[in-house]
Amino acid sequence: MTHAADPDDPLLADLNRNQAAAVAFGAGPLMVLAGAGSGKTRVVTRRIARLLRDGVRGSQILAMTFTNKAAAEMAHRVQELGGDFVRVATFHSACARFLRSEGHLLGYPADYSIYDVQDRDTLLKELLEDAGFSSAQIKPSQVGQMISRLKNAALRPDEGLLGSGDVPRAVTRLWTPYHERLQKQGAMDFDDLLGNFLRILREFPEVAERYQARFRWVLVDEFQDTNRVQYDLLKLLCPAPGNVCVVGDPDQSIYSFRGAEIRNILDFERDYPTTTTIALEQNYRSTATILRAAEAVIANNRQRKAKHLRTDNPAGEPLLQLRAGDAAEEATSIADRIAGLRDGGVPLDQVAVFYRAHWLSRGLEQALKDAGLPYTIVGGLTFFERREIKDLLAFLRVLVNPLDDLSMGRILNVPPRGLGKVAADKLRTLGFEQGMALREVVAAPELHGSLGPKARKGLQQLADVLARARDAANSSVHAALRVVIEGTDYLKHATSFGDPEDSARAENIAELVSDAVQYDTEHGDGLAGYLQHVALLTSADSQGEGPAVQMMTVHAAKGLEFDHVCLAGLEEGVFPSLRTAEDPNGLEEERRLCYVALTRARRTLMVSSARDRMVAGRYESMRPSRFLKEIPAACLQPFTQTWRRYQSDHETEQVSGWSVTPDPEALAELRAGAKVRHDLYGEGVVRRIAGRGIQARAVVRFSDGVEREFVLEYAGLKLLEDLQW
DNA sequence: CCCGGTAAACTTTTT
DNA sequence: GTTTACCGGG
C-alpha cells in the first residue's frame, strides 16, 4: 500500500521523486538501495518523521544501525524531530538490552557481563592451556577470531568449513568448554549478544510475539553490512510481510571480515516477496569530478550490479595526487595542504584525513602536531580498552556479577597484594572443588588455610574493599568507583610505573570518575546499567574543544562526509592491504572500501602515496596502489607546489645529519648521563641504556620533562657531549 | 613474589 | 617502532 507522494506535503517538498516515494511509502517491506551521497540519512529520518506525524507512536519504532557513531547520529536527528521514544540502537546494544530482561530464559543473570575481544582471548588462553595446547603455538586470538566468524555465520564447528590445522582443531576442542565457561561466569561475548537473543526468539515463540507486537515498524541502516545472525534476527523481529525498511548500498559493503553478507540484499526480496525496491541514484554530495573518479574505481569490480550515480553538481577541482618519497614527506605535505585550506578560511572540522589502518595514523598525527593543526583521532585505541580502565571496570563487574571469574582473576593481584600465581592457582582449585566462584572463595576466609600469611592478608584486604564497594554501589556508580580507587590505592599503583604514561593514566582515571558521575546524574540506573553502557562503547566520542581535523580509518569514515578529504597511504600492500590482495573477493572489498573513501568528499580530494615506507620496523619500497591507476588521468592533478618545497627541505635535512645508521663506536660511548639531540624532541639526557648492538634502546629525558624510549638504530640520536664522571 | 631486562612478533578493518 | 611475553636475579 504505497501512498501517492503528495507534492504539497512539507515533509516531501524538498525531496526528489524516489526519495519522496521512500518517505511516503506505507506499510509493508521496503528496500532502499541508496548510492553514496544520495540523501540516505535524510530519507530515513524523514521517513521516521512521517510515521510519527501519521500517528505511529515512537515506542513502536525500532531503528537499527551498525556502528555506535551512526546510531548516535541518527538518535540525535530523530530527537530533533521529537521522536523521543523511538528506539535507535546498534544491533548489539539493542540485543544487550533485551537480554537483560530475557536472558534468564537461557540461564543468564540480568546483570550478565559482556566480554570484549581482550577478555575473550584471555579466557581462551586459559582454556588452551588447560587443554594442553601450548599458547606459543596457537594464538588465542586466532581461535577467538575463528569462533567469532563461525558464530556470525550462524554455524557450529561440526557444520564444517573449518579445514584442518592447529587452529581449527583447537576451535573444535574448545568450542563447548568456552561456551560452558561463559555461561558459568554469567558472561557473553559480542557475538553471543546477537546469537543468544536470536536463540530466545527461536525457542520461545511467545517472546518473539511480544517483541513483534512491540516494534511494529523496523528500520535497518547499512543493510549491506548485516551478517547472517543479524538478518535472521530481523526476520524474527519483523516477519514477512512486516513493516520493515532496509537501506543499503552493495557498493559500500566493507565488513565481510565480520561476517557481513551482501547476499542478504538478494535474500531480502525472496524472504519478503512483497518488497518494494526504490533506488536513489542522484548524488547531492560530491563534485562531478570526485564522483567520476569514484565511479571509475568501483567499475572495476566484477561482482557488481551496474549502477550509475548522477549528479548535477559542478565539476569542481581535480583530485590532487601526491607521490612522496617517504611517509614523513607524505604527512608533511598533507599538513601543508590542510594549513593552506585553513588559511583559505576552511573550518578544520570540514577536513578529514583517512587511512587504511590505524598504525598509519602515527606519522600523520605527528605532522599535524608539528604544523600546529588541531586534530582528533576517531577510534583507535579506545579509552575503555586501556589497562587502568579495564582494571577498575573489572572491580565493578565482579560487584554486579559475582560469577565473573575472569574479571575476578584480573584484579586478584592488582594492585599487587601478595597474591601471585601460586595463590591464584590455589584459589581457582578451591573454587573448582567447592563449586564456588572466585569471588565467593575470596570472601570465605575459612577456606584460606592452605595459604601463606601474606596471601591471607591480601585476600582480606581485597574482600574488604569489595564488600565496601558493594555497599557504595547501592547509592551510585561513582561512589563504588571511589571506594575501589581509594580502598586499593589504585591511583598510586597506576602512576608509579615510572614510565611516561604515568600522568596519562592518572588523567584517564580522573576521566573515568567524571564519566561515572555524569552517568549517575543522567541515567541513575545503577552499576549494572553503567557497565552495559560502557561495554559497547568503542570510539571515545568525546569531541575536543573547537574545530579540529578529523583523522580516522576508512571504515570509521563510512556514513560521514567532509568538504575536504585527504586519503593517505595509497600503496600496494597498504591499500589494498597485503592480506586481501591475493583473494579476488578480498580485493573487491578493498575496492569498495576505496569507493567509500572517495565518496566521502564534497569539494576536494587529495590522494597520496609514499615511495618508501617503514613497515614493521623495516623500510619497504612501495608501489602505487592499483586504485590510483583506475582513476581517470583527467581527474588528477599532481600536487606539485608543496612537493617541490618539501623536496628541498628534505635534502637539507639529509645533509645536516640524518644519521639513521649510527656509528657503532659512537653508540658504544652512549651511556646514562650523555647529552643527546633528537630531531623532533630537541635536547635531552640519557637516563639509561638497555640492550646491546642494534637492539640497544635508550631512555631519554627531554627538556620538557618527558621521558621517551628509542631504538638507537632508528632514532637518529646525536651525541652532543658526554657528561660522565 | 616482584621487577628488570631481553627477545620476538607484530599491523587490517568493528561490535 | 611498538608492544607483549618470557626469563632470571633480588
PDB file of N, CA, C and O in Angstrom, chain A residues 85-151:
ATOM      1  N   PHE A  85      10.693   8.648  21.861  1.00  0.00           N
ATOM      2  CA  PHE A  85      10.576   7.263  22.297  1.00  0.00           C
ATOM      3  C   PHE A  85      10.977   6.266  21.228  1.00  0.00           C
ATOM      4  O   PHE A  85      10.861   5.072  21.420  1.00  0.00           O
ATOM      5  N   VAL A  86      11.437   6.785  20.093  1.00  0.00           N
ATOM      6  CA  VAL A  86      11.943   5.888  19.062  1.00  0.00           C
ATOM      7  C   VAL A  86      13.209   5.225  19.584  1.00  0.00           C
ATOM      8  O   VAL A  86      14.086   5.891  20.142  1.00  0.00           O
ATOM      9  N   ARG A  87      13.290   3.912  19.441  1.00  0.00           N
ATOM     10  CA  ARG A  87      14.495   3.245  19.890  1.00  0.00           C
ATOM     11  C   ARG A  87      15.510   3.180  18.751  1.00  0.00           C
ATOM     12  O   ARG A  87      15.258   2.533  17.734  1.00  0.00           O
ATOM     13  N   VAL A  88      16.603   3.872  18.925  1.00  0.00           N
ATOM     14  CA  VAL A  88      17.673   3.857  17.941  1.00  0.00           C
ATOM     15  C   VAL A  88      18.868   3.187  18.587  1.00  0.00           C
ATOM     16  O   VAL A  88      19.306   3.607  19.653  1.00  0.00           O
ATOM     17  N   ALA A  89      19.372   2.146  17.988  1.00  0.00           N
ATOM     18  CA  ALA A  89      20.457   1.410  18.635  1.00  0.00           C
ATOM     19  C   ALA A  89      21.236   0.618  17.598  1.00  0.00           C
ATOM     20  O   ALA A  89      20.772   0.403  16.482  1.00  0.00           O
ATOM     21  N   THR A  90      22.433   0.200  17.993  1.00  0.00           N
ATOM     22  CA  THR A  90      23.119  -0.786  17.161  1.00  0.00           C
ATOM     23  C   THR A  90      22.467  -2.137  17.440  1.00  0.00           C
ATOM     24  O   THR A  90      21.805  -2.318  18.464  1.00  0.00           O
ATOM     25  N   PHE A  91      22.665  -3.069  16.542  1.00  0.00           N
ATOM     26  CA  PHE A  91      22.163  -4.413  16.772  1.00  0.00           C
ATOM     27  C   PHE A  91      22.639  -4.921  18.128  1.00  0.00           C
ATOM     28  O   PHE A  91      21.885  -5.512  18.899  1.00  0.00           O
ATOM     29  N   HIS A  92      23.902  -4.674  18.397  1.00  0.00           N
ATOM     30  CA  HIS A  92      24.484  -5.222  19.621  1.00  0.00           C
ATOM     31  C   HIS A  92      23.865  -4.599  20.865  1.00  0.00           C
ATOM     32  O   HIS A  92      23.524  -5.302  21.812  1.00  0.00           O
ATOM     33  N   SER A  93      23.740  -3.271  20.862  1.00  0.00           N
ATOM     34  CA  SER A  93      23.231  -2.657  22.085  1.00  0.00           C
ATOM     35  C   SER A  93      21.750  -2.974  22.269  1.00  0.00           C
ATOM     36  O   SER A  93      21.294  -3.150  23.403  1.00  0.00           O
ATOM     37  N   ALA A  94      21.008  -3.066  21.175  1.00  0.00           N
ATOM     38  CA  ALA A  94      19.601  -3.440  21.312  1.00  0.00           C
ATOM     39  C   ALA A  94      19.481  -4.832  21.930  1.00  0.00           C
ATOM     40  O   ALA A  94      18.731  -5.037  22.890  1.00  0.00           O
ATOM     41  N   CYS A  95      20.231  -5.770  21.401  1.00  0.00           N
ATOM     42  CA  CYS A  95      20.172  -7.129  21.932  1.00  0.00           C
ATOM     43  C   CYS A  95      20.642  -7.174  23.376  1.00  0.00           C
ATOM     44  O   CYS A  95      20.066  -7.887  24.204  1.00  0.00           O
ATOM     45  N   ALA A  96      21.695  -6.419  23.676  1.00  0.00           N
ATOM     46  CA  ALA A  96      22.211  -6.412  25.040  1.00  0.00           C
ATOM     47  C   ALA A  96      21.112  -5.992  26.004  1.00  0.00           C
ATOM     48  O   ALA A  96      20.945  -6.568  27.073  1.00  0.00           O
ATOM     49  N   ARG A  97      20.360  -4.998  25.591  1.00  0.00           N
ATOM     50  CA  ARG A  97      19.307  -4.515  26.469  1.00  0.00           C
ATOM     51  C   ARG A  97      18.179  -5.541  26.593  1.00  0.00           C
ATOM     52  O   ARG A  97      17.704  -5.832  27.680  1.00  0.00           O
ATOM     53  N   PHE A  98      17.767  -6.103  25.464  1.00  0.00           N
ATOM     54  CA  PHE A  98      16.703  -7.101  25.504  1.00  0.00           C
ATOM     55  C   PHE A  98      17.108  -8.288  26.374  1.00  0.00           C
ATOM     56  O   PHE A  98      16.295  -8.858  27.089  1.00  0.00           O
ATOM     57  N   LEU A  99      18.391  -8.628  26.296  1.00  0.00           N
ATOM     58  CA  LEU A  99      18.848  -9.797  27.041  1.00  0.00           C
ATOM     59  C   LEU A  99      18.833  -9.578  28.547  1.00  0.00           C
ATOM     60  O   LEU A  99      18.803 -10.534  29.316  1.00  0.00           O
ATOM     61  N   ARG A 100      18.854  -8.336  28.953  1.00  0.00           N
ATOM     62  CA  ARG A 100      18.770  -8.112  30.398  1.00  0.00           C
ATOM     63  C   ARG A 100      17.415  -8.577  30.916  1.00  0.00           C
ATOM     64  O   ARG A 100      17.303  -9.058  32.026  1.00  0.00           O
ATOM     65  N   SER A 101      16.391  -8.417  30.081  1.00  0.00           N
ATOM     66  CA  SER A 101      15.083  -8.899  30.532  1.00  0.00           C
ATOM     67  C   SER A 101      14.844 -10.358  30.204  1.00  0.00           C
ATOM     68  O   SER A 101      14.113 -11.038  30.904  1.00  0.00           O
ATOM     69  N   GLU A 102      15.424 -10.831  29.109  1.00  0.00           N
ATOM     70  CA  GLU A 102      15.065 -12.175  28.647  1.00  0.00           C
ATOM     71  C   GLU A 102      16.149 -13.223  28.863  1.00  0.00           C
ATOM     72  O   GLU A 102      15.912 -14.412  28.672  1.00  0.00           O
ATOM     73  N   GLY A 103      17.351 -12.776  29.229  1.00  0.00           N
ATOM     74  CA  GLY A 103      18.476 -13.703  29.312  1.00  0.00           C
ATOM     75  C   GLY A 103      18.240 -14.860  30.282  1.00  0.00           C
ATOM     76  O   GLY A 103      18.796 -15.943  30.117  1.00  0.00           O
ATOM     77  N   HIS A 104      17.373 -14.625  31.279  1.00  0.00           N
ATOM     78  CA  HIS A 104      17.125 -15.678  32.255  1.00  0.00           C
ATOM     79  C   HIS A 104      16.573 -16.937  31.592  1.00  0.00           C
ATOM     80  O   HIS A 104      16.734 -18.041  32.118  1.00  0.00           O
ATOM     81  N   LEU A 105      15.939 -16.766  30.429  1.00  0.00           N
ATOM     82  CA  LEU A 105      15.405 -17.927  29.724  1.00  0.00           C
ATOM     83  C   LEU A 105      16.507 -18.889  29.309  1.00  0.00           C
ATOM     84  O   LEU A 105      16.268 -20.073  29.103  1.00  0.00           O
ATOM     85  N   LEU A 106      17.710 -18.359  29.165  1.00  0.00           N
ATOM     86  CA  LEU A 106      18.860 -19.213  28.833  1.00  0.00           C
ATOM     87  C   LEU A 106      19.733 -19.422  30.057  1.00  0.00           C
ATOM     88  O   LEU A 106      20.867 -19.884  29.940  1.00  0.00           O
ATOM     89  N   GLY A 107      19.248 -19.054  31.206  1.00  0.00           N
ATOM     90  CA  GLY A 107      20.034 -19.253  32.420  1.00  0.00           C
ATOM     91  C   GLY A 107      21.057 -18.165  32.695  1.00  0.00           C
ATOM     92  O   GLY A 107      22.015 -18.388  33.425  1.00  0.00           O
ATOM     93  N   TYR A 108      20.837 -16.986  32.122  1.00  0.00           N
ATOM     94  CA  TYR A 108      21.762 -15.891  32.375  1.00  0.00           C
ATOM     95  C   TYR A 108      21.171 -14.922  33.396  1.00  0.00           C
ATOM     96  O   TYR A 108      19.966 -14.667  33.384  1.00  0.00           O
ATOM     97  N   PRO A 109      22.019 -14.362  34.244  1.00  0.00           N
ATOM     98  CA  PRO A 109      21.534 -13.327  35.158  1.00  0.00           C
ATOM     99  C   PRO A 109      21.244 -12.043  34.389  1.00  0.00           C
ATOM    100  O   PRO A 109      21.810 -11.825  33.310  1.00  0.00           O
ATOM    101  N   ALA A 110      20.375 -11.207  34.943  1.00  0.00           N
ATOM    102  CA  ALA A 110      20.070  -9.933  34.280  1.00  0.00           C
ATOM    103  C   ALA A 110      21.325  -9.072  34.177  1.00  0.00           C
ATOM    104  O   ALA A 110      21.509  -8.334  33.216  1.00  0.00           O
ATOM    105  N   ASP A 111      22.200  -9.215  35.170  1.00  0.00           N
ATOM    106  CA  ASP A 111      23.410  -8.400  35.178  1.00  0.00           C
ATOM    107  C   ASP A 111      24.601  -9.188  34.650  1.00  0.00           C
ATOM    108  O   ASP A 111      25.674  -9.189  35.235  1.00  0.00           O
ATOM    109  N   TYR A 112      24.390  -9.851  33.543  1.00  0.00           N
ATOM    110  CA  TYR A 112      25.480 -10.627  32.943  1.00  0.00           C
ATOM    111  C   TYR A 112      26.615  -9.707  32.508  1.00  0.00           C
ATOM    112  O   TYR A 112      26.414  -8.515  32.264  1.00  0.00           O
ATOM    113  N   SER A 113      27.822 -10.267  32.385  1.00  0.00           N
ATOM    114  CA  SER A 113      28.965  -9.480  31.930  1.00  0.00           C
ATOM    115  C   SER A 113      29.078  -9.576  30.410  1.00  0.00           C
ATOM    116  O   SER A 113      28.708 -10.585  29.816  1.00  0.00           O
ATOM    117  N   ILE A 114      29.599  -8.532  29.808  1.00  0.00           N
ATOM    118  CA  ILE A 114      29.876  -8.566  28.376  1.00  0.00           C
ATOM    119  C   ILE A 114      31.391  -8.568  28.190  1.00  0.00           C
ATOM    120  O   ILE A 114      32.069  -7.639  28.632  1.00  0.00           O
ATOM    121  N   TYR A 115      31.906  -9.604  27.555  1.00  0.00           N
ATOM    122  CA  TYR A 115      33.344  -9.707  27.360  1.00  0.00           C
ATOM    123  C   TYR A 115      33.746  -9.112  26.020  1.00  0.00           C
ATOM    124  O   TYR A 115      33.186  -9.472  24.980  1.00  0.00           O
ATOM    125  N   ASP A 116      34.722  -8.250  26.029  1.00  0.00           N
ATOM    126  CA  ASP A 116      35.236  -7.738  24.765  1.00  0.00           C
ATOM    127  C   ASP A 116      36.280  -8.710  24.220  1.00  0.00           C
ATOM    128  O   ASP A 116      36.514  -9.774  24.794  1.00  0.00           O
ATOM    129  N   VAL A 117      36.905  -8.347  23.118  1.00  0.00           N
ATOM    130  CA  VAL A 117      37.814  -9.264  22.452  1.00  0.00           C
ATOM    131  C   VAL A 117      38.986  -9.647  23.354  1.00  0.00           C
ATOM    132  O   VAL A 117      39.410 -10.797  23.392  1.00  0.00           O
ATOM    133  N   GLN A 118      39.477  -8.671  24.081  1.00  0.00           N
ATOM    134  CA  GLN A 118      40.564  -8.960  25.018  1.00  0.00           C
ATOM    135  C   GLN A 118      40.153 -10.000  26.046  1.00  0.00           C
ATOM    136  O   GLN A 118      40.884 -10.944  26.332  1.00  0.00           O
ATOM    137  N   ASP A 119      38.989  -9.777  26.629  1.00  0.00           N
ATOM    138  CA  ASP A 119      38.505 -10.700  27.659  1.00  0.00           C
ATOM    139  C   ASP A 119      38.346 -12.093  27.069  1.00  0.00           C
ATOM    140  O   ASP A 119      38.738 -13.091  27.678  1.00  0.00           O
ATOM    141  N   ARG A 120      37.755 -12.126  25.869  1.00  0.00           N
ATOM    142  CA  ARG A 120      37.556 -13.401  25.185  1.00  0.00           C
ATOM    143  C   ARG A 120      38.888 -14.139  25.039  1.00  0.00           C
ATOM    144  O   ARG A 120      38.989 -15.324  25.330  1.00  0.00           O
ATOM    145  N   ASP A 121      39.905 -13.407  24.624  1.00  0.00           N
ATOM    146  CA  ASP A 121      41.181 -14.055  24.370  1.00  0.00           C
ATOM    147  C   ASP A 121      41.887 -14.503  25.650  1.00  0.00           C
ATOM    148  O   ASP A 121      42.565 -15.528  25.654  1.00  0.00           O
ATOM    149  N   THR A 122      41.718 -13.752  26.728  1.00  0.00           N
ATOM    150  CA  THR A 122      42.336 -14.226  27.970  1.00  0.00           C
ATOM    151  C   THR A 122      41.648 -15.499  28.446  1.00  0.00           C
ATOM    152  O   THR A 122      42.315 -16.425  28.918  1.00  0.00           O
ATOM    153  N   LEU A 123      40.336 -15.528  28.297  1.00  0.00           N
ATOM    154  CA  LEU A 123      39.625 -16.749  28.666  1.00  0.00           C
ATOM    155  C   LEU A 123      40.073 -17.917  27.797  1.00  0.00           C
ATOM    156  O   LEU A 123      40.358 -19.006  28.293  1.00  0.00           O
ATOM    157  N   LEU A 124      40.181 -17.678  26.504  1.00  0.00           N
ATOM    158  CA  LEU A 124      40.600 -18.744  25.600  1.00  0.00           C
ATOM    159  C   LEU A 124      42.021 -19.204  25.916  1.00  0.00           C
ATOM    160  O   LEU A 124      42.342 -20.378  25.792  1.00  0.00           O
ATOM    161  N   LYS A 125      42.840 -18.265  26.327  1.00  0.00           N
ATOM    162  CA  LYS A 125      44.209 -18.641  26.655  1.00  0.00           C
ATOM    163  C   LYS A 125      44.232 -19.634  27.814  1.00  0.00           C
ATOM    164  O   LYS A 125      44.930 -20.638  27.774  1.00  0.00           O
ATOM    165  N   GLU A 126      43.456 -19.329  28.850  1.00  0.00           N
ATOM    166  CA  GLU A 126      43.338 -20.264  29.965  1.00  0.00           C
ATOM    167  C   GLU A 126      42.890 -21.636  29.483  1.00  0.00           C
ATOM    168  O   GLU A 126      43.469 -22.659  29.846  1.00  0.00           O
ATOM    169  N   LEU A 127      41.848 -21.644  28.664  1.00  0.00           N
ATOM    170  CA  LEU A 127      41.294 -22.912  28.212  1.00  0.00           C
ATOM    171  C   LEU A 127      42.274 -23.670  27.332  1.00  0.00           C
ATOM    172  O   LEU A 127      42.367 -24.898  27.417  1.00  0.00           O
ATOM    173  N   LEU A 128      43.010 -22.937  26.512  1.00  0.00           N
ATOM    174  CA  LEU A 128      44.024 -23.583  25.667  1.00  0.00           C
ATOM    175  C   LEU A 128      45.046 -24.291  26.534  1.00  0.00           C
ATOM    176  O   LEU A 128      45.448 -25.419  26.254  1.00  0.00           O
ATOM    177  N   GLU A 129      45.475 -23.618  27.586  1.00  0.00           N
ATOM    178  CA  GLU A 129      46.465 -24.221  28.455  1.00  0.00           C
ATOM    179  C   GLU A 129      45.895 -25.432  29.184  1.00  0.00           C
ATOM    180  O   GLU A 129      46.555 -26.469  29.293  1.00  0.00           O
ATOM    181  N   ASP A 130      44.672 -25.305  29.666  1.00  0.00           N
ATOM    182  CA  ASP A 130      44.018 -26.438  30.323  1.00  0.00           C
ATOM    183  C   ASP A 130      43.947 -27.641  29.393  1.00  0.00           C
ATOM    184  O   ASP A 130      44.100 -28.782  29.816  1.00  0.00           O
ATOM    185  N   ALA A 131      43.698 -27.370  28.117  1.00  0.00           N
ATOM    186  CA  ALA A 131      43.525 -28.458  27.157  1.00  0.00           C
ATOM    187  C   ALA A 131      44.855 -28.969  26.639  1.00  0.00           C
ATOM    188  O   ALA A 131      44.894 -29.856  25.785  1.00  0.00           O
ATOM    189  N   GLY A 132      45.952 -28.400  27.123  1.00  0.00           N
ATOM    190  CA  GLY A 132      47.260 -28.895  26.743  1.00  0.00           C
ATOM    191  C   GLY A 132      47.813 -28.360  25.443  1.00  0.00           C
ATOM    192  O   GLY A 132      48.801 -28.872  24.933  1.00  0.00           O
ATOM    193  N   PHE A 133      47.180 -27.330  24.904  1.00  0.00           N
ATOM    194  CA  PHE A 133      47.782 -26.656  23.751  1.00  0.00           C
ATOM    195  C   PHE A 133      48.781 -25.641  24.277  1.00  0.00           C
ATOM    196  O   PHE A 133      48.516 -24.970  25.268  1.00  0.00           O
ATOM    197  N   SER A 134      49.920 -25.525  23.623  1.00  0.00           N
ATOM    198  CA  SER A 134      50.853 -24.505  24.068  1.00  0.00           C
ATOM    199  C   SER A 134      50.450 -23.179  23.432  1.00  0.00           C
ATOM    200  O   SER A 134      50.247 -23.088  22.226  1.00  0.00           O
ATOM    201  N   SER A 135      50.304 -22.184  24.267  1.00  0.00           N
ATOM    202  CA  SER A 135      49.802 -20.909  23.761  1.00  0.00           C
ATOM    203  C   SER A 135      50.837 -20.219  22.880  1.00  0.00           C
ATOM    204  O   SER A 135      50.558 -19.229  22.243  1.00  0.00           O
ATOM    205  N   ALA A 136      52.060 -20.756  22.879  1.00  0.00           N
ATOM    206  CA  ALA A 136      53.058 -20.204  21.972  1.00  0.00           C
ATOM    207  C   ALA A 136      52.773 -20.655  20.542  1.00  0.00           C
ATOM    208  O   ALA A 136      52.996 -19.932  19.585  1.00  0.00           O
ATOM    209  N   GLN A 137      52.249 -21.876  20.432  1.00  0.00           N
ATOM    210  CA  GLN A 137      51.988 -22.429  19.101  1.00  0.00           C
ATOM    211  C   GLN A 137      50.682 -21.882  18.515  1.00  0.00           C
ATOM    212  O   GLN A 137      50.614 -21.533  17.352  1.00  0.00           O
ATOM    213  N   ILE A 138      49.658 -21.865  19.347  1.00  0.00           N
ATOM    214  CA  ILE A 138      48.362 -21.417  18.870  1.00  0.00           C
ATOM    215  C   ILE A 138      47.991 -20.144  19.578  1.00  0.00           C
ATOM    216  O   ILE A 138      47.945 -20.097  20.806  1.00  0.00           O
ATOM    217  N   LYS A 139      47.727 -19.133  18.801  1.00  0.00           N
ATOM    218  CA  LYS A 139      47.391 -17.866  19.439  1.00  0.00           C
ATOM    219  C   LYS A 139      45.902 -17.844  19.803  1.00  0.00           C
ATOM    220  O   LYS A 139      45.051 -18.126  18.966  1.00  0.00           O
ATOM    221  N   PRO A 140      45.606 -17.492  21.058  1.00  0.00           N
ATOM    222  CA  PRO A 140      44.212 -17.427  21.483  1.00  0.00           C
ATOM    223  C   PRO A 140      43.380 -16.549  20.550  1.00  0.00           C
ATOM    224  O   PRO A 140      42.228 -16.847  20.271  1.00  0.00           O
ATOM    225  N   SER A 141      44.003 -15.474  20.068  1.00  0.00           N
ATOM    226  CA  SER A 141      43.220 -14.551  19.242  1.00  0.00           C
ATOM    227  C   SER A 141      42.778 -15.212  17.932  1.00  0.00           C
ATOM    228  O   SER A 141      41.696 -14.927  17.423  1.00  0.00           O
ATOM    229  N   GLN A 142      43.612 -16.111  17.415  1.00  0.00           N
ATOM    230  CA  GLN A 142      43.214 -16.793  16.181  1.00  0.00           C
ATOM    231  C   GLN A 142      42.024 -17.707  16.425  1.00  0.00           C
ATOM    232  O   GLN A 142      41.096 -17.776  15.613  1.00  0.00           O
ATOM    233  N   VAL A 143      42.105 -18.410  17.544  1.00  0.00           N
ATOM    234  CA  VAL A 143      40.986 -19.275  17.904  1.00  0.00           C
ATOM    235  C   VAL A 143      39.732 -18.433  18.098  1.00  0.00           C
ATOM    236  O   VAL A 143      38.651 -18.760  17.597  1.00  0.00           O
ATOM    237  N   GLY A 144      39.899 -17.319  18.799  1.00  0.00           N
ATOM    238  CA  GLY A 144      38.775 -16.446  19.053  1.00  0.00           C
ATOM    239  C   GLY A 144      38.167 -15.908  17.770  1.00  0.00           C
ATOM    240  O   GLY A 144      36.944 -15.851  17.619  1.00  0.00           O
ATOM    241  N   GLN A 145      39.028 -15.527  16.842  1.00  0.00           N
ATOM    242  CA  GLN A 145      38.518 -14.993  15.576  1.00  0.00           C
ATOM    243  C   GLN A 145      37.726 -16.034  14.812  1.00  0.00           C
ATOM    244  O   GLN A 145      36.693 -15.725  14.215  1.00  0.00           O
ATOM    245  N   MET A 146      38.225 -17.256  14.849  1.00  0.00           N
ATOM    246  CA  MET A 146      37.522 -18.292  14.098  1.00  0.00           C
ATOM    247  C   MET A 146      36.176 -18.622  14.754  1.00  0.00           C
ATOM    248  O   MET A 146      35.168 -18.792  14.061  1.00  0.00           O
ATOM    249  N   ILE A 147      36.179 -18.680  16.067  1.00  0.00           N
ATOM    250  CA  ILE A 147      34.915 -18.894  16.770  1.00  0.00           C
ATOM    251  C   ILE A 147      33.935 -17.783  16.412  1.00  0.00           C
ATOM    252  O   ILE A 147      32.765 -18.016  16.126  1.00  0.00           O
ATOM    253  N   SER A 148      34.455 -16.568  16.395  1.00  0.00           N
ATOM    254  CA  SER A 148      33.601 -15.428  16.093  1.00  0.00           C
ATOM    255  C   SER A 148      33.037 -15.526  14.674  1.00  0.00           C
ATOM    256  O   SER A 148      31.859 -15.267  14.438  1.00  0.00           O
ATOM    257  N   ARG A 149      33.901 -15.900  13.741  1.00  0.00           N
ATOM    258  CA  ARG A 149      33.441 -15.984  12.360  1.00  0.00           C
ATOM    259  C   ARG A 149      32.340 -17.035  12.222  1.00  0.00           C
ATOM    260  O   ARG A 149      31.347 -16.835  11.528  1.00  0.00           O
ATOM    261  N   LEU A 150      32.531 -18.161  12.894  1.00  0.00           N
ATOM    262  CA  LEU A 150      31.504 -19.203  12.840  1.00  0.00           C
ATOM    263  C   LEU A 150      30.190 -18.693  13.408  1.00  0.00           C
ATOM    264  O   LEU A 150      29.126 -18.890  12.822  1.00  0.00           O
ATOM    265  N   LYS A 151      30.286 -18.031  14.530  1.00  0.00           N
ATOM    266  CA  LYS A 151      29.052 -17.585  15.171  1.00  0.00           C
ATOM    267  C   LYS A 151      28.339 -16.528  14.335  1.00  0.00           C
ATOM    268  O   LYS A 151      27.111 -16.502  14.271  1.00  0.00           O
TER     269      LYS A 151
END
